[in-house]
PDB file of C-alpha atoms in Angstrom:
ATOM      1  CA  MET E 184     -11.246   1.590  14.088  1.00  0.00           C
ATOM      2  CA  ALA E 185     -12.781   4.538  12.153  1.00  0.00           C
ATOM      3  CA  LEU E 186     -12.540   6.964   9.517  1.00  0.00           C
ATOM      4  CA  VAL E 187     -10.998   9.887  10.492  1.00  0.00           C
ATOM      5  CA  MET E 188      -9.995  10.776   6.968  1.00  0.00           C
ATOM      6  CA  ASP E 189     -12.485  10.740   4.342  1.00  0.00           C
ATOM      7  CA  LYS E 190     -12.022  10.809   0.643  1.00  0.00           C
ATOM      8  CA  ALA E 191     -11.866  14.591   0.291  1.00  0.00           C
ATOM      9  CA  ALA E 192      -9.612  15.439   3.269  1.00  0.00           C
ATOM     10  CA  LEU E 193      -7.314  12.322   1.724  1.00  0.00           C
ATOM     11  CA  ALA E 194      -6.883  14.139  -1.530  1.00  0.00           C
ATOM     12  CA  ALA E 195      -6.125  17.644  -0.064  1.00  0.00           C
ATOM     13  CA  PHE E 196      -3.253  16.312   2.095  1.00  0.00           C
ATOM     14  CA  LEU E 197      -1.761  14.689  -0.742  1.00  0.00           C
ATOM     15  CA  ARG E 198      -1.969  17.721  -3.019  1.00  0.00           C
ATOM     16  CA  ARG E 199      -0.656  19.906   0.051  1.00  0.00           C
ATOM     17  CA  ASP E 200       1.825  17.350   1.574  1.00  0.00           C
ATOM     18  CA  PHE E 201       3.203  15.951  -1.801  1.00  0.00           C
ATOM     19  CA  ALA E 202       2.254  18.125  -4.693  1.00  0.00           C
ATOM     20  CA  GLN E 203       5.273  16.518  -6.445  1.00  0.00           C
ATOM     21  CA  VAL E 204       3.170  13.298  -6.530  1.00  0.00           C
ATOM     22  CA  ALA E 205      -0.793  14.847  -6.035  1.00  0.00           C
ATOM     23  CA  ASP E 206      -1.219  14.845 -10.259  1.00  0.00           C
ATOM     24  CA  ASP E 207      -0.193  10.907 -10.897  1.00  0.00           C
ATOM     25  CA  PHE E 208      -2.987  10.135  -8.214  1.00  0.00           C
ATOM     26  CA  ARG E 209      -6.811  10.420  -7.458  1.00  0.00           C
ATOM     27  CA  VAL E 210      -8.535   8.659  -4.582  1.00  0.00           C
ATOM     28  CA  GLU E 211     -11.232   7.172  -5.913  1.00  0.00           C
ATOM     29  CA  ARG E 212     -12.806   5.106  -1.905  1.00  0.00           C
ATOM     30  CA  ALA E 213     -12.430   6.156   1.318  1.00  0.00           C
ATOM     31  CA  ASP E 214     -14.888   3.974   3.493  1.00  0.00           C
ATOM     32  CA  GLU E 215     -14.460   1.291   6.295  1.00  0.00           C
ATOM     33  CA  THR E 216     -13.168  -1.312   4.058  1.00  0.00           C
ATOM     34  CA  GLY E 217      -9.628   0.914   2.831  1.00  0.00           C
ATOM     35  CA  VAL E 218      -9.117   3.044  -0.096  1.00  0.00           C
ATOM     36  CA  CYS E 219      -8.997   2.811  -3.475  1.00  0.00           C
ATOM     37  CA  LEU E 220      -6.299   5.278  -5.380  1.00  0.00           C
ATOM     38  CA  ARG E 221      -6.010   5.681  -9.162  1.00  0.00           C
ATOM     39  CA  LEU E 222      -2.811   5.963 -11.439  1.00  0.00           C
ATOM     40  CA  VAL E 223      -3.900   8.248 -14.111  1.00  0.00           C
ATOM     41  CA  ALA E 224      -1.183   6.052 -16.376  1.00  0.00           C
ATOM     42  CA  GLN E 225       0.603   8.929 -18.574  1.00  0.00           C
ATOM     43  CA  GLU E 226       3.451   7.866 -20.629  1.00  0.00           C
ATOM     44  CA  ARG E 227       5.887   8.719 -18.184  1.00  0.00           C
ATOM     45  CA  HIS E 228       4.565   5.794 -15.972  1.00  0.00           C
ATOM     46  CA  LEU E 229       5.445   3.508 -19.484  1.00  0.00           C
ATOM     47  CA  ARG E 230       8.171   0.920 -20.202  1.00  0.00           C
ATOM     48  CA  PRO E 231       9.172   0.109 -23.514  1.00  0.00           C
ATOM     49  CA  GLY E 232       6.759  -2.595 -24.769  1.00  0.00           C
ATOM     50  CA  GLY E 233       3.400  -0.405 -23.637  1.00  0.00           C
ATOM     51  CA  THR E 234       2.602  -1.479 -20.233  1.00  0.00           C
ATOM     52  CA  VAL E 235       3.051   0.698 -16.970  1.00  0.00           C
ATOM     53  CA  SER E 236       6.462  -0.108 -15.221  1.00  0.00           C
ATOM     54  CA  GLY E 237       6.961  -1.680 -12.100  1.00  0.00           C
ATOM     55  CA  PRO E 238       8.358   1.672 -10.318  1.00  0.00           C
ATOM     56  CA  ALA E 239       4.628   3.065 -11.054  1.00  0.00           C
ATOM     57  CA  LEU E 240       2.925   0.032  -9.090  1.00  0.00           C
ATOM     58  CA  PHE E 241       5.078  -0.053  -6.446  1.00  0.00           C
ATOM     59  CA  ALA E 242       4.483   3.731  -5.914  1.00  0.00           C
ATOM     60  CA  LEU E 243       0.685   3.239  -6.488  1.00  0.00           C
ATOM     61  CA  ALA E 244       0.750   0.236  -3.770  1.00  0.00           C
ATOM     62  CA  ASP E 245       2.797   2.343  -1.605  1.00  0.00           C
ATOM     63  CA  VAL E 246       0.778   5.838  -1.771  1.00  0.00           C
ATOM     64  CA  ALA E 247      -2.175   3.457  -1.549  1.00  0.00           C
ATOM     65  CA  MET E 248      -0.757   1.944   1.729  1.00  0.00           C
ATOM     66  CA  TYR E 249      -0.550   4.833   3.110  1.00  0.00           C
ATOM     67  CA  LEU E 250      -3.296   6.769   2.549  1.00  0.00           C
ATOM     68  CA  ALA E 251      -5.204   3.677   4.347  1.00  0.00           C
ATOM     69  CA  ILE E 252      -3.358   4.381   7.256  1.00  0.00           C
ATOM     70  CA  LEU E 253      -3.973   8.457   6.901  1.00  0.00           C
ATOM     71  CA  SER E 254      -7.519   7.591   6.719  1.00  0.00           C
ATOM     72  CA  ARG E 255      -7.571   5.693  10.032  1.00  0.00           C
ATOM     73  CA  LEU E 256      -4.796   7.800  11.816  1.00  0.00           C
ATOM     74  CA  GLY E 257      -5.660  11.625  10.544  1.00  0.00           C
ATOM     75  CA  PRO E 258      -2.427  13.722   9.069  1.00  0.00           C
ATOM     76  CA  VAL E 259       0.747  11.853  10.108  1.00  0.00           C
ATOM     77  CA  ALA E 260       3.169  12.785   7.551  1.00  0.00           C
ATOM     78  CA  LEU E 261       6.057  10.974   9.589  1.00  0.00           C
ATOM     79  CA  ALA E 262       4.787   7.413   9.108  1.00  0.00           C
ATOM     80  CA  VAL E 263       7.303   5.249   6.653  1.00  0.00           C
ATOM     81  CA  THR E 264       7.375   2.426   4.779  1.00  0.00           C
ATOM     82  CA  THR E 265       9.613  -0.051   6.828  1.00  0.00           C
ATOM     83  CA  ASN E 266       8.460  -2.839   4.301  1.00  0.00           C
ATOM     84  CA  CYS E 267       7.242  -3.968   0.957  1.00  0.00           C
ATOM     85  CA  SER E 268       6.725  -7.188  -0.977  1.00  0.00           C
ATOM     86  CA  ILE E 269       5.161  -6.918  -4.342  1.00  0.00           C
ATOM     87  CA  ASP E 270       4.391  -9.553  -6.720  1.00  0.00           C
ATOM     88  CA  PHE E 271       3.991  -8.684 -10.445  1.00  0.00           C
ATOM     89  CA  MET E 272       1.314 -11.135 -11.908  1.00  0.00           C
ATOM     90  CA  ARG E 273       0.043 -10.051 -15.044  1.00  0.00           C
ATOM     91  CA  LYS E 274       1.106  -7.182 -17.742  1.00  0.00           C
ATOM     92  CA  PRO E 275      -0.928  -3.686 -16.897  1.00  0.00           C
ATOM     93  CA  GLU E 276      -2.158  -2.262 -20.455  1.00  0.00           C
ATOM     94  CA  ALA E 277      -1.032   1.159 -21.480  1.00  0.00           C
ATOM     95  CA  GLY E 278      -4.231   3.152 -22.020  1.00  0.00           C
ATOM     96  CA  ARG E 279      -5.256   2.156 -19.102  1.00  0.00           C
ATOM     97  CA  ASP E 280      -5.391   3.540 -16.033  1.00  0.00           C
ATOM     98  CA  VAL E 281      -3.898   2.197 -12.769  1.00  0.00           C
ATOM     99  CA  LEU E 282      -6.236   1.236  -9.433  1.00  0.00           C
ATOM    100  CA  ALA E 283      -4.886   0.144  -6.109  1.00  0.00           C
ATOM    101  CA  GLU E 284      -7.639  -1.560  -3.427  1.00  0.00           C
ATOM    102  CA  ALA E 285      -5.762  -0.991   0.129  1.00  0.00           C
ATOM    103  CA  ARG E 286      -6.706  -2.823   2.652  1.00  0.00           C
ATOM    104  CA  LEU E 287      -5.267  -1.954   6.551  1.00  0.00           C
ATOM    105  CA  LEU E 288      -4.628  -5.899   8.750  1.00  0.00           C
ATOM    106  CA  LYS E 289      -3.318  -4.150  11.755  1.00  0.00           C
ATOM    107  CA  LEU E 290      -3.133  -1.049  12.867  1.00  0.00           C
ATOM    108  CA  GLY E 291      -1.178  -1.173  16.183  1.00  0.00           C
ATOM    109  CA  ARG E 292       0.718   1.520  18.136  1.00  0.00           C
ATOM    110  CA  THR E 293       3.619   1.628  16.276  1.00  0.00           C
ATOM    111  CA  LEU E 294       3.264  -0.673  13.249  1.00  0.00           C
ATOM    112  CA  ALA E 295       0.742  -1.061  10.689  1.00  0.00           C
ATOM    113  CA  VAL E 296       0.469  -3.914   7.943  1.00  0.00           C
ATOM    114  CA  GLY E 297      -1.774  -3.925   5.149  1.00  0.00           C
ATOM    115  CA  ASP E 298      -2.051  -5.628   1.599  1.00  0.00           C
ATOM    116  CA  VAL E 299      -2.915  -4.001  -1.776  1.00  0.00           C
ATOM    117  CA  LEU E 300      -4.491  -5.467  -4.618  1.00  0.00           C
ATOM    118  CA  VAL E 301      -3.542  -3.537  -8.264  1.00  0.00           C
ATOM    119  CA  TYR E 302      -6.079  -4.019 -11.514  1.00  0.00           C
ATOM    120  CA  SER E 303      -5.635  -2.389 -14.673  1.00  0.00           C
ATOM    121  CA  GLU E 304      -8.935  -0.058 -14.799  1.00  0.00           C
ATOM    122  CA  GLY E 305     -12.212  -2.414 -16.249  1.00  0.00           C
ATOM    123  CA  LYS E 306     -10.275  -5.980 -15.776  1.00  0.00           C
ATOM    124  CA  PRO E 307     -11.370  -8.126 -13.311  1.00  0.00           C
ATOM    125  CA  GLU E 308      -7.582  -9.992 -12.839  1.00  0.00           C
ATOM    126  CA  PRO E 309      -5.111  -8.389 -10.370  1.00  0.00           C
ATOM    127  CA  VAL E 310      -1.809  -7.138 -12.306  1.00  0.00           C
ATOM    128  CA  ALA E 311      -0.121  -7.425  -9.172  1.00  0.00           C
ATOM    129  CA  ARG E 312       0.037  -7.994  -5.155  1.00  0.00           C
ATOM    130  CA  ALA E 313       1.287  -6.277  -2.627  1.00  0.00           C
ATOM    131  CA  GLY E 314       2.170  -6.959   1.322  1.00  0.00           C
ATOM    132  CA  LEU E 315       3.367  -3.484   3.279  1.00  0.00           C
ATOM    133  CA  THR E 316       4.772  -2.726   6.590  1.00  0.00           C
ATOM    134  CA  TYR E 317       4.387   1.011   8.347  1.00  0.00           C
ATOM    135  CA  SER E 318       6.361   2.095  10.955  1.00  0.00           C
ATOM    136  CA  ILE E 319       4.310   4.847  13.192  1.00  0.00           C
ATOM    137  CA  PRO E 320       5.604   7.505  14.524  1.00  0.00           C
ATOM    138  CA  PRO E 321       4.765   7.763  18.262  1.00  0.00           C
ATOM    139  CA  ARG E 322       2.948  11.056  18.723  1.00  0.00           C
TER     140      ARG E 322
END
């Protein structure tokens, strides 16, 4: 399926419809392979021990997959997460942003399935992996 929303359109959608979290994220890339989303890691995203928290990583993976779906369908504000499984594999370092690489595995009429690999910026090994399913409302 062709790209319907590019990087700029996704960023504008995030600012307009999700202003409460828009400053936490930056769309790095949106193309036929998927979406790369950056969490601008700040003090509020850290947990004791100097690592980016699990809830912050979950939010990054969830928003990245949401934007990957929108990049193909257009602005479907009511698409919702129906399932997420996340594996935390390594400690994401404080002082580095975190990047999520989201790709769609299946995009149907009512469900979308995808996966997300999460990386500390500048590190080759993923810190987390998430599998997500979204429900897509009828048009």
